mmCIF file with all atom_site columns, C-alpha atoms in Angstrom:
data_model
loop_
_atom_site.group_PDB
_atom_site.id
_atom_site.type_symbol
_atom_site.label_atom_id
_atom_site.label_alt_id
_atom_site.label_comp_id
_atom_site.label_asym_id
_atom_site.label_entity_id
_atom_site.label_seq_id
_atom_site.pdbx_PDB_ins_code
_atom_site.Cartn_x
_atom_site.Cartn_y
_atom_site.Cartn_z
_atom_site.occupancy
_atom_site.B_iso_or_equiv
_atom_site.pdbx_formal_charge
_atom_site.auth_seq_id
_atom_site.auth_comp_id
_atom_site.auth_asym_id
_atom_site.auth_atom_id
_atom_site.pdbx_PDB_model_num
ATOM 1   C CA . MET U 1 1   ? 229.922 68.235 102.458 1.00 57.00 ? 1   MET U CA 1
ATOM 2   C CA . PHE U 1 2   ? 233.166 70.409 101.550 1.00 50.00 ? 2   PHE U CA 1
ATOM 3   C CA . GLY U 1 3   ? 234.825 67.178 101.056 1.00 52.00 ? 3   GLY U CA 1
ATOM 4   C CA . GLU U 1 4   ? 232.860 66.098 98.392  1.00 58.00 ? 4   GLU U CA 1
ATOM 5   C CA . VAL U 1 5   ? 232.821 69.352 96.547  1.00 48.00 ? 5   VAL U CA 1
ATOM 6   C CA . VAL U 1 6   ? 236.576 69.412 96.418  1.00 48.00 ? 6   VAL U CA 1
ATOM 7   C CA . GLU U 1 7   ? 236.757 65.493 95.702  1.00 59.00 ? 7   GLU U CA 1
ATOM 8   C CA . GLU U 1 8   ? 234.156 66.508 92.545  1.00 63.00 ? 8   GLU U CA 1
ATOM 9   C CA . GLU U 1 9   ? 236.226 69.541 91.578  1.00 60.00 ? 9   GLU U CA 1
ATOM 10  C CA . GLY U 1 10  ? 239.515 67.539 91.507  1.00 54.00 ? 10  GLY U CA 1
ATOM 11  C CA . GLU U 1 11  ? 237.909 64.691 89.608  1.00 61.00 ? 11  GLU U CA 1
ATOM 12  C CA . ARG U 1 12  ? 236.481 67.664 87.218  1.00 59.00 ? 12  ARG U CA 1
ATOM 13  C CA . MET U 1 13  ? 240.210 69.006 87.030  1.00 55.00 ? 13  MET U CA 1
ATOM 14  C CA . MET U 1 14  ? 241.836 65.801 86.102  1.00 52.00 ? 14  MET U CA 1
ATOM 15  C CA . MET U 1 15  ? 239.324 64.941 83.527  1.00 54.00 ? 15  MET U CA 1
ATOM 16  C CA . MET U 1 16  ? 240.102 68.393 81.647  1.00 52.00 ? 16  MET U CA 1
ATOM 17  C CA . GLU U 1 17  ? 243.885 67.629 81.605  1.00 49.00 ? 17  GLU U CA 1
ATOM 18  C CA . GLU U 1 18  ? 243.148 64.335 80.379  1.00 47.00 ? 18  GLU U CA 1
ATOM 19  C CA . GLU U 1 19  ? 240.890 65.724 77.220  1.00 49.00 ? 19  GLU U CA 1
ATOM 20  C CA . GLN U 1 20  ? 244.072 68.540 76.930  1.00 42.00 ? 20  GLN U CA 1
ATOM 21  C CA . GLU U 1 21  ? 246.444 65.854 76.608  1.00 38.00 ? 21  GLU U CA 1
ATOM 22  C CA . GLN U 1 22  ? 244.163 63.916 74.090  1.00 38.00 ? 22  GLN U CA 1
ATOM 23  C CA . GLN U 1 23  ? 243.715 66.537 71.465  1.00 39.00 ? 23  GLN U CA 1
ATOM 24  C CA . VAL U 1 24  ? 245.950 66.542 68.501  1.00 41.00 ? 24  VAL U CA 1
ATOM 25  C CA . VAL U 1 25  ? 247.847 69.818 68.073  1.00 43.00 ? 25  VAL U CA 1
ATOM 26  C CA . PRO U 1 26  ? 247.445 70.802 64.266  1.00 46.00 ? 26  PRO U CA 1
ATOM 27  C CA . ASP U 1 27  ? 250.779 70.713 62.273  1.00 48.00 ? 27  ASP U CA 1
ATOM 28  C CA . CYS U 1 28  ? 250.608 74.141 61.543  1.00 53.00 ? 28  CYS U CA 1
ATOM 29  C CA . ARG U 1 29  ? 251.667 74.934 65.533  1.00 60.00 ? 29  ARG U CA 1
ATOM 30  C CA . LYS U 1 30  ? 254.775 72.271 65.060  1.00 84.00 ? 30  LYS U CA 1
ATOM 31  C CA . ARG U 1 31  ? 258.285 73.247 63.663  1.00 89.00 ? 31  ARG U CA 1
ATOM 32  C CA . LYS U 1 32  ? 258.407 73.580 60.162  1.00 93.00 ? 32  LYS U CA 1
ATOM 33  C CA . LEU U 1 33  ? 261.163 71.601 58.355  1.00 94.00 ? 33  LEU U CA 1
ATOM 34  C CA . ALA U 1 34  ? 263.505 73.386 56.215  1.00 94.00 ? 34  ALA U CA 1
ATOM 35  C CA . GLU U 1 35  ? 266.134 71.288 55.511  1.00 95.00 ? 35  GLU U CA 1
ATOM 36  C CA . LEU U 1 36  ? 267.134 67.797 56.293  1.00 96.00 ? 36  LEU U CA 1
ATOM 37  C CA . PHE U 1 37  ? 270.668 66.234 56.907  1.00 97.00 ? 37  PHE U CA 1
ATOM 38  C CA . VAL U 1 38  ? 271.911 62.621 56.380  1.00 97.00 ? 38  VAL U CA 1
ATOM 39  C CA . ILE U 1 39  ? 275.233 62.479 58.022  1.00 96.00 ? 39  ILE U CA 1
ATOM 40  C CA . TYR U 1 40  ? 277.298 59.718 57.119  1.00 94.00 ? 40  TYR U CA 1
ATOM 41  C CA . ASP U 1 41  ? 279.800 57.965 59.610  1.00 89.00 ? 41  ASP U CA 1
ATOM 42  C CA . ALA U 1 42  ? 282.640 58.612 57.767  1.00 85.00 ? 42  ALA U CA 1
ATOM 43  C CA . ASP U 1 43  ? 284.762 61.466 56.635  1.00 85.00 ? 43  ASP U CA 1
ATOM 44  C CA . GLY U 1 44  ? 284.235 63.019 52.940  1.00 78.00 ? 44  GLY U CA 1
ATOM 45  C CA . THR U 1 45  ? 288.326 63.120 52.674  1.00 82.00 ? 45  THR U CA 1
ATOM 46  C CA . VAL U 1 46  ? 289.898 60.883 49.894  1.00 79.00 ? 46  VAL U CA 1
ATOM 47  C CA . ALA U 1 47  ? 291.462 59.453 52.804  1.00 77.00 ? 47  ALA U CA 1
ATOM 48  C CA . GLY U 1 48  ? 288.234 59.120 55.138  1.00 70.00 ? 48  GLY U CA 1
ATOM 49  C CA . GLU U 1 49  ? 286.833 57.579 52.188  1.00 73.00 ? 49  GLU U CA 1
ATOM 50  C CA . LEU U 1 50  ? 289.742 54.970 51.950  1.00 74.00 ? 50  LEU U CA 1
ATOM 51  C CA . LEU U 1 51  ? 289.741 54.295 55.589  1.00 71.00 ? 51  LEU U CA 1
ATOM 52  C CA . TYR U 1 52  ? 285.804 53.368 55.179  1.00 68.00 ? 52  TYR U CA 1
ATOM 53  C CA . LEU U 1 53  ? 286.122 51.154 52.649  1.00 69.00 ? 53  LEU U CA 1
ATOM 54  C CA . VAL U 1 54  ? 288.947 49.183 54.328  1.00 72.00 ? 54  VAL U CA 1
ATOM 55  C CA . LYS U 1 55  ? 287.076 48.700 57.454  1.00 71.00 ? 55  LYS U CA 1
ATOM 56  C CA . LYS U 1 56  ? 283.966 47.933 55.455  1.00 70.00 ? 56  LYS U CA 1
ATOM 57  C CA . TRP U 1 57  ? 286.014 45.231 53.531  1.00 69.00 ? 57  TRP U CA 1
ATOM 58  C CA . PHE U 1 58  ? 287.488 43.777 56.566  1.00 72.00 ? 58  PHE U CA 1
ATOM 59  C CA . GLY U 1 59  ? 283.652 43.829 58.375  1.00 71.00 ? 59  GLY U CA 1
ATOM 60  C CA . ARG U 1 60  ? 284.256 46.921 61.247  1.00 73.00 ? 60  ARG U CA 1
ATOM 61  C CA . GLY U 1 61  ? 283.088 49.568 59.141  1.00 72.00 ? 61  GLY U CA 1
ATOM 62  C CA . HIS U 1 62  ? 279.189 49.636 58.444  1.00 78.00 ? 62  HIS U CA 1
ATOM 63  C CA . CYS U 1 63  ? 277.191 53.430 57.829  1.00 87.00 ? 63  CYS U CA 1
ATOM 64  C CA . ALA U 1 64  ? 273.453 52.577 57.877  1.00 92.00 ? 64  ALA U CA 1
ATOM 65  C CA . ALA U 1 65  ? 273.074 55.798 55.944  1.00 93.00 ? 65  ALA U CA 1
ATOM 66  C CA . CYS U 1 66  ? 275.149 54.643 53.069  1.00 89.00 ? 66  CYS U CA 1
ATOM 67  C CA . VAL U 1 67  ? 273.322 51.822 53.034  1.00 92.00 ? 67  VAL U CA 1
ATOM 68  C CA . ILE U 1 68  ? 270.091 53.463 52.285  1.00 96.00 ? 68  ILE U CA 1
ATOM 69  C CA . THR U 1 69  ? 271.454 55.963 50.109  1.00 95.00 ? 69  THR U CA 1
ATOM 70  C CA . HIS U 1 70  ? 273.876 54.271 47.972  1.00 91.00 ? 70  HIS U CA 1
ATOM 71  C CA . GLY U 1 71  ? 274.721 51.391 46.037  1.00 89.00 ? 71  GLY U CA 1
ATOM 72  C CA . PRO U 1 72  ? 277.960 49.460 44.983  1.00 84.00 ? 72  PRO U CA 1
ATOM 73  C CA . LYS U 1 73  ? 278.854 52.685 43.017  1.00 84.00 ? 73  LYS U CA 1
ATOM 74  C CA . ARG U 1 74  ? 276.745 55.581 43.413  1.00 92.00 ? 74  ARG U CA 1
ATOM 75  C CA . GLU U 1 75  ? 273.893 56.987 45.056  1.00 94.00 ? 75  GLU U CA 1
ATOM 76  C CA . LYS U 1 76  ? 270.730 54.773 44.659  1.00 96.00 ? 76  LYS U CA 1
ATOM 77  C CA . PRO U 1 77  ? 268.193 55.792 42.025  1.00 96.00 ? 77  PRO U CA 1
ATOM 78  C CA . GLU U 1 78  ? 265.473 55.359 44.261  1.00 96.00 ? 78  GLU U CA 1
ATOM 79  C CA . PHE U 1 79  ? 266.659 57.661 46.817  1.00 96.00 ? 79  PHE U CA 1
ATOM 80  C CA . THR U 1 80  ? 267.589 60.543 44.280  1.00 95.00 ? 80  THR U CA 1
ATOM 81  C CA . ASP U 1 81  ? 263.898 60.208 42.982  1.00 95.00 ? 81  ASP U CA 1
ATOM 82  C CA . TRP U 1 82  ? 262.661 60.377 46.129  1.00 94.00 ? 82  TRP U CA 1
ATOM 83  C CA . LYS U 1 83  ? 264.902 63.462 47.516  1.00 93.00 ? 83  LYS U CA 1
ATOM 84  C CA . GLN U 1 84  ? 263.252 65.363 44.272  1.00 92.00 ? 84  GLN U CA 1
ATOM 85  C CA . ARG U 1 85  ? 259.888 64.857 45.599  1.00 91.00 ? 85  ARG U CA 1
ATOM 86  C CA . LEU U 1 86  ? 260.508 65.136 49.005  1.00 88.00 ? 86  LEU U CA 1
ATOM 87  C CA . GLY U 1 87  ? 259.515 69.057 49.425  1.00 88.00 ? 87  GLY U CA 1
ATOM 88  C CA . VAL U 1 88  ? 262.651 70.328 51.448  1.00 92.00 ? 88  VAL U CA 1
ATOM 89  C CA . VAL U 1 89  ? 266.203 70.134 50.651  1.00 94.00 ? 89  VAL U CA 1
ATOM 90  C CA . LEU U 1 90  ? 268.164 67.294 51.930  1.00 95.00 ? 90  LEU U CA 1
ATOM 91  C CA . HIS U 1 91  ? 271.696 67.381 52.160  1.00 96.00 ? 91  HIS U CA 1
ATOM 92  C CA . ASN U 1 92  ? 273.954 64.000 52.370  1.00 94.00 ? 92  ASN U CA 1
ATOM 93  C CA . ILE U 1 93  ? 277.048 65.026 54.227  1.00 95.00 ? 93  ILE U CA 1
ATOM 94  C CA . HIS U 1 94  ? 279.869 63.256 55.860  1.00 92.00 ? 94  HIS U CA 1
ATOM 95  C CA . ARG U 1 95  ? 280.912 64.357 59.419  1.00 92.00 ? 95  ARG U CA 1
ATOM 96  C CA . ASP U 1 96  ? 283.705 66.435 58.543  1.00 92.00 ? 96  ASP U CA 1
ATOM 97  C CA . GLU U 1 97  ? 281.316 68.711 56.372  1.00 94.00 ? 97  GLU U CA 1
ATOM 98  C CA . MET U 1 98  ? 279.045 69.793 58.792  1.00 95.00 ? 98  MET U CA 1
ATOM 99  C CA . ASP U 1 99  ? 278.967 73.659 59.907  1.00 94.00 ? 99  ASP U CA 1
ATOM 100 C CA . ILE U 1 100 ? 279.175 74.866 63.515  1.00 94.00 ? 100 ILE U CA 1
ATOM 101 C CA . ASP U 1 101 ? 275.635 74.839 64.027  1.00 94.00 ? 101 ASP U CA 1
ATOM 102 C CA . LEU U 1 102 ? 275.076 71.347 62.756  1.00 95.00 ? 102 LEU U CA 1
ATOM 103 C CA . TYR U 1 103 ? 278.242 70.142 64.505  1.00 94.00 ? 103 TYR U CA 1
ATOM 104 C CA . ASN U 1 104 ? 276.874 71.657 68.050  1.00 93.00 ? 104 ASN U CA 1
ATOM 105 C CA . ALA U 1 105 ? 273.651 69.775 67.527  1.00 92.00 ? 105 ALA U CA 1
ATOM 106 C CA . THR U 1 106 ? 275.233 66.677 67.116  1.00 94.00 ? 106 THR U CA 1
ATOM 107 C CA . ARG U 1 107 ? 278.106 66.851 69.611  1.00 92.00 ? 107 ARG U CA 1
ATOM 108 C CA . ARG U 1 108 ? 278.157 63.566 71.645  1.00 92.00 ? 108 ARG U CA 1
ATOM 109 C CA . ARG U 1 109 ? 275.608 62.012 69.518  1.00 95.00 ? 109 ARG U CA 1
ATOM 110 C CA . PRO U 1 110 ? 276.665 58.919 67.322  1.00 94.00 ? 110 PRO U CA 1
ATOM 111 C CA . PHE U 1 111 ? 276.612 58.702 63.468  1.00 94.00 ? 111 PHE U CA 1
ATOM 112 C CA . PRO U 1 112 ? 275.109 58.168 61.059  1.00 96.00 ? 112 PRO U CA 1
ATOM 113 C CA . CYS U 1 113 ? 272.228 60.225 61.896  1.00 97.00 ? 113 CYS U CA 1
ATOM 114 C CA . VAL U 1 114 ? 269.419 62.401 60.250  1.00 97.00 ? 114 VAL U CA 1
ATOM 115 C CA . VAL U 1 115 ? 269.143 65.926 61.612  1.00 97.00 ? 115 VAL U CA 1
ATOM 116 C CA . GLY U 1 116 ? 266.734 68.552 60.690  1.00 96.00 ? 116 GLY U CA 1
ATOM 117 C CA . ARG U 1 117 ? 266.816 72.603 60.749  1.00 96.00 ? 117 ARG U CA 1
ATOM 118 C CA . ALA U 1 118 ? 263.428 74.229 61.291  1.00 95.00 ? 118 ALA U CA 1
ATOM 119 C CA . ASP U 1 119 ? 262.587 77.112 59.791  1.00 93.00 ? 119 ASP U CA 1
ATOM 120 C CA . SER U 1 120 ? 263.401 79.213 63.126  1.00 94.00 ? 120 SER U CA 1
ATOM 121 C CA . GLY U 1 121 ? 267.098 77.866 62.573  1.00 94.00 ? 121 GLY U CA 1
ATOM 122 C CA . GLU U 1 122 ? 266.948 75.376 65.193  1.00 94.00 ? 122 GLU U CA 1
ATOM 123 C CA . TYR U 1 123 ? 268.721 71.832 64.650  1.00 96.00 ? 123 TYR U CA 1
ATOM 124 C CA . VAL U 1 124 ? 267.065 68.721 65.721  1.00 95.00 ? 124 VAL U CA 1
ATOM 125 C CA . TYR U 1 125 ? 268.427 65.040 65.844  1.00 96.00 ? 125 TYR U CA 1
ATOM 126 C CA . VAL U 1 126 ? 265.903 63.262 64.295  1.00 96.00 ? 126 VAL U CA 1
ATOM 127 C CA . MET U 1 127 ? 267.347 59.539 63.625  1.00 97.00 ? 127 MET U CA 1
ATOM 128 C CA . ALA U 1 128 ? 269.930 57.707 65.502  1.00 96.00 ? 128 ALA U CA 1
ATOM 129 C CA . PRO U 1 129 ? 272.332 54.808 63.952  1.00 96.00 ? 129 PRO U CA 1
ATOM 130 C CA . GLU U 1 130 ? 270.129 52.036 65.194  1.00 96.00 ? 130 GLU U CA 1
ATOM 131 C CA . GLU U 1 131 ? 266.886 53.700 63.669  1.00 97.00 ? 131 GLU U CA 1
ATOM 132 C CA . LEU U 1 132 ? 268.563 53.724 60.261  1.00 97.00 ? 132 LEU U CA 1
ATOM 133 C CA . ASP U 1 133 ? 269.703 50.316 60.634  1.00 96.00 ? 133 ASP U CA 1
ATOM 134 C CA . LYS U 1 134 ? 266.070 49.176 61.005  1.00 97.00 ? 134 LYS U CA 1
ATOM 135 C CA . CYS U 1 135 ? 265.569 50.572 57.792  1.00 97.00 ? 135 CYS U CA 1
ATOM 136 C CA . ASP U 1 136 ? 267.403 47.382 56.020  1.00 95.00 ? 136 ASP U CA 1
ATOM 137 C CA . GLY U 1 137 ? 268.885 50.027 53.282  1.00 95.00 ? 137 GLY U CA 1
ATOM 138 C CA . GLN U 1 138 ? 265.446 50.353 51.888  1.00 97.00 ? 138 GLN U CA 1
ATOM 139 C CA . VAL U 1 139 ? 264.734 53.860 50.949  1.00 97.00 ? 139 VAL U CA 1
ATOM 140 C CA . ASP U 1 140 ? 260.380 53.242 51.428  1.00 96.00 ? 140 ASP U CA 1
ATOM 141 C CA . GLN U 1 141 ? 261.313 51.967 54.925  1.00 97.00 ? 141 GLN U CA 1
ATOM 142 C CA . PHE U 1 142 ? 263.588 55.104 55.556  1.00 97.00 ? 142 PHE U CA 1
ATOM 143 C CA . GLU U 1 143 ? 260.906 57.391 54.250  1.00 95.00 ? 143 GLU U CA 1
ATOM 144 C CA . THR U 1 144 ? 257.938 55.887 56.413  1.00 95.00 ? 144 THR U CA 1
ATOM 145 C CA . ARG U 1 145 ? 260.505 56.008 59.689  1.00 96.00 ? 145 ARG U CA 1
ATOM 146 C CA . LEU U 1 146 ? 261.608 59.229 58.837  1.00 96.00 ? 146 LEU U CA 1
ATOM 147 C CA . VAL U 1 147 ? 258.290 60.777 58.646  1.00 94.00 ? 147 VAL U CA 1
ATOM 148 C CA . GLU U 1 148 ? 257.294 59.000 62.285  1.00 95.00 ? 148 GLU U CA 1
ATOM 149 C CA . LYS U 1 149 ? 260.290 60.144 63.599  1.00 96.00 ? 149 LYS U CA 1
ATOM 150 C CA . LEU U 1 150 ? 260.006 63.860 62.536  1.00 95.00 ? 150 LEU U CA 1
ATOM 151 C CA . GLY U 1 151 ? 256.650 63.483 64.011  1.00 93.00 ? 151 GLY U CA 1
ATOM 152 C CA . ASP U 1 152 ? 257.784 62.651 67.128  1.00 93.00 ? 152 ASP U CA 1
ATOM 153 C CA . VAL U 1 153 ? 260.394 65.245 67.712  1.00 94.00 ? 153 VAL U CA 1
ATOM 154 C CA . GLY U 1 154 ? 257.783 67.874 66.821  1.00 93.00 ? 154 GLY U CA 1
ATOM 155 C CA . PHE U 1 155 ? 258.340 68.717 63.233  1.00 93.00 ? 155 PHE U CA 1
ATOM 156 C CA . ALA U 1 156 ? 254.805 69.277 60.895  1.00 87.00 ? 156 ALA U CA 1
ATOM 157 C CA . THR U 1 157 ? 254.701 66.055 58.846  1.00 82.00 ? 157 THR U CA 1
ATOM 158 C CA . GLU U 1 158 ? 251.651 66.736 57.006  1.00 75.00 ? 158 GLU U CA 1
ATOM 159 C CA . THR U 1 159 ? 253.450 67.755 53.837  1.00 61.00 ? 159 THR U CA 1
ATOM 160 C CA . LEU U 1 160 ? 255.832 64.663 53.870  1.00 67.00 ? 160 LEU U CA 1
ATOM 161 C CA . ARG U 1 161 ? 252.981 62.419 54.362  1.00 58.00 ? 161 ARG U CA 1
ATOM 162 C CA . GLU U 1 162 ? 251.203 63.793 51.644  1.00 58.00 ? 162 GLU U CA 1
ATOM 163 C CA . GLN U 1 163 ? 254.178 63.547 49.319  1.00 53.00 ? 163 GLN U CA 1
ATOM 164 C CA . GLN U 1 164 ? 254.427 59.597 50.940  1.00 52.00 ? 164 GLN U CA 1
ATOM 165 C CA . HIS U 1 165 ? 250.953 59.180 49.621  1.00 51.00 ? 165 HIS U CA 1
ATOM 166 C CA . ARG U 1 166 ? 251.176 60.409 46.508  1.00 50.00 ? 166 ARG U CA 1
ATOM 167 C CA . THR U 1 167 ? 254.335 58.334 45.855  1.00 46.00 ? 167 THR U CA 1
ATOM 168 C CA . VAL U 1 168 ? 252.105 55.408 46.866  1.00 47.00 ? 168 VAL U CA 1
ATOM 169 C CA . SER U 1 169 ? 249.442 56.313 45.201  1.00 44.00 ? 169 SER U CA 1
ATOM 170 C CA . SER U 1 170 ? 250.719 58.018 41.786  1.00 42.00 ? 170 SER U CA 1
ATOM 171 C CA . ALA U 1 171 ? 247.689 57.331 39.581  1.00 35.00 ? 171 ALA U CA 1
ATOM 172 C CA . PHE U 1 172 ? 245.773 59.692 42.095  1.00 39.00 ? 172 PHE U CA 1
ATOM 173 C CA . ASP U 1 173 ? 242.583 60.824 40.142  1.00 37.00 ? 173 ASP U CA 1
ATOM 174 C CA . LEU U 1 174 ? 240.873 64.066 41.730  1.00 35.00 ? 174 LEU U CA 1
ATOM 175 C CA . THR U 1 175 ? 237.691 63.236 39.088  1.00 36.00 ? 175 THR U CA 1
ATOM 176 C CA . HIS U 1 176 ? 236.987 59.909 41.518  1.00 37.00 ? 176 HIS U CA 1
ATOM 177 C CA . HIS U 1 177 ? 237.148 61.538 44.761  1.00 38.00 ? 177 HIS U CA 1
ATOM 178 C CA . GLN U 1 178 ? 234.260 64.212 46.232  1.00 38.00 ? 178 GLN U CA 1
ATOM 179 C CA . VAL U 1 179 ? 235.585 67.656 47.341  1.00 36.00 ? 179 VAL U CA 1
ATOM 180 C CA . SER U 1 180 ? 233.950 69.290 50.328  1.00 34.00 ? 180 SER U CA 1
ATOM 181 C CA . LEU U 1 181 ? 234.148 72.655 52.124  1.00 34.00 ? 181 LEU U CA 1
ATOM 182 C CA . LYS U 1 182 ? 236.063 72.156 55.446  1.00 37.00 ? 182 LYS U CA 1
ATOM 183 C CA . GLN U 1 183 ? 237.728 74.371 57.770  1.00 38.00 ? 183 GLN U CA 1
ATOM 184 C CA . ASP U 1 184 ? 241.488 73.747 57.952  1.00 40.00 ? 184 ASP U CA 1
ATOM 185 C CA . PRO U 1 185 ? 242.929 74.290 61.706  1.00 41.00 ? 185 PRO U CA 1
ATOM 186 C CA . CYS U 1 186 ? 245.851 75.812 59.896  1.00 45.00 ? 186 CYS U CA 1
ATOM 187 C CA . ASP U 1 187 ? 244.121 78.204 57.681  1.00 40.00 ? 187 ASP U CA 1
ATOM 188 C CA . SER U 1 188 ? 242.879 81.549 58.841  1.00 39.00 ? 188 SER U CA 1
ATOM 189 C CA . SER U 1 189 ? 240.232 81.562 55.912  1.00 36.00 ? 189 SER U CA 1
ATOM 190 C CA . PRO U 1 190 ? 236.796 80.851 56.831  1.00 37.00 ? 190 PRO U CA 1
ATOM 191 C CA . ALA U 1 191 ? 237.106 77.498 54.910  1.00 37.00 ? 191 ALA U CA 1
ATOM 192 C CA . CYS U 1 192 ? 239.309 75.593 52.243  1.00 36.00 ? 192 CYS U CA 1
ATOM 193 C CA . LEU U 1 193 ? 238.494 72.960 49.775  1.00 36.00 ? 193 LEU U CA 1
ATOM 194 C CA . VAL U 1 194 ? 239.958 69.474 51.425  1.00 38.00 ? 194 VAL U CA 1
ATOM 195 C CA . PRO U 1 195 ? 239.414 66.319 49.475  1.00 41.00 ? 195 PRO U CA 1
ATOM 196 C CA . ASP U 1 196 ? 237.119 63.865 51.365  1.00 43.00 ? 196 ASP U CA 1
ATOM 197 C CA . GLU U 1 197 ? 238.822 60.575 52.584  1.00 40.00 ? 197 GLU U CA 1
#
């Protein structure tokens, strides 16, 4: 009898733990993104830039971040447009242009990379070189992968996902969508207007 009670209680506890694991934590309980840093695998000095170009010319230098953000002569227009719509400040910097806190967050990590800074001041390594390589130099692939990786490392991504959705459907017309009263888990007011999907 006692063994059955213990077994039933153990099963009930396991089910409760599984339910808790399956619950999605609202974005408001995650880190808030303050800034993003795309850090190139090159130094920003004239010598550093020349060295990178020579290595690239001989097939020994490759920076996946450079391929995403820049064309042959300057920053890609689509990357510039995306940066302006992003909703957070994004800095394109070289290895030798990092401040001490950013340097400490990337120490012993490979470049190029993407690092996020939370509003608490904490720096988080978000994307490694191989993840940047998977973008094949495409800004839209970078955007999609970045939003995914930010969520994976604990940043609230709802604002970025909304921005990504606006980019895809720029001809959004509110008159064609119903609006209903729903409780937003991140809003302390009783209800807020949220468009139905």
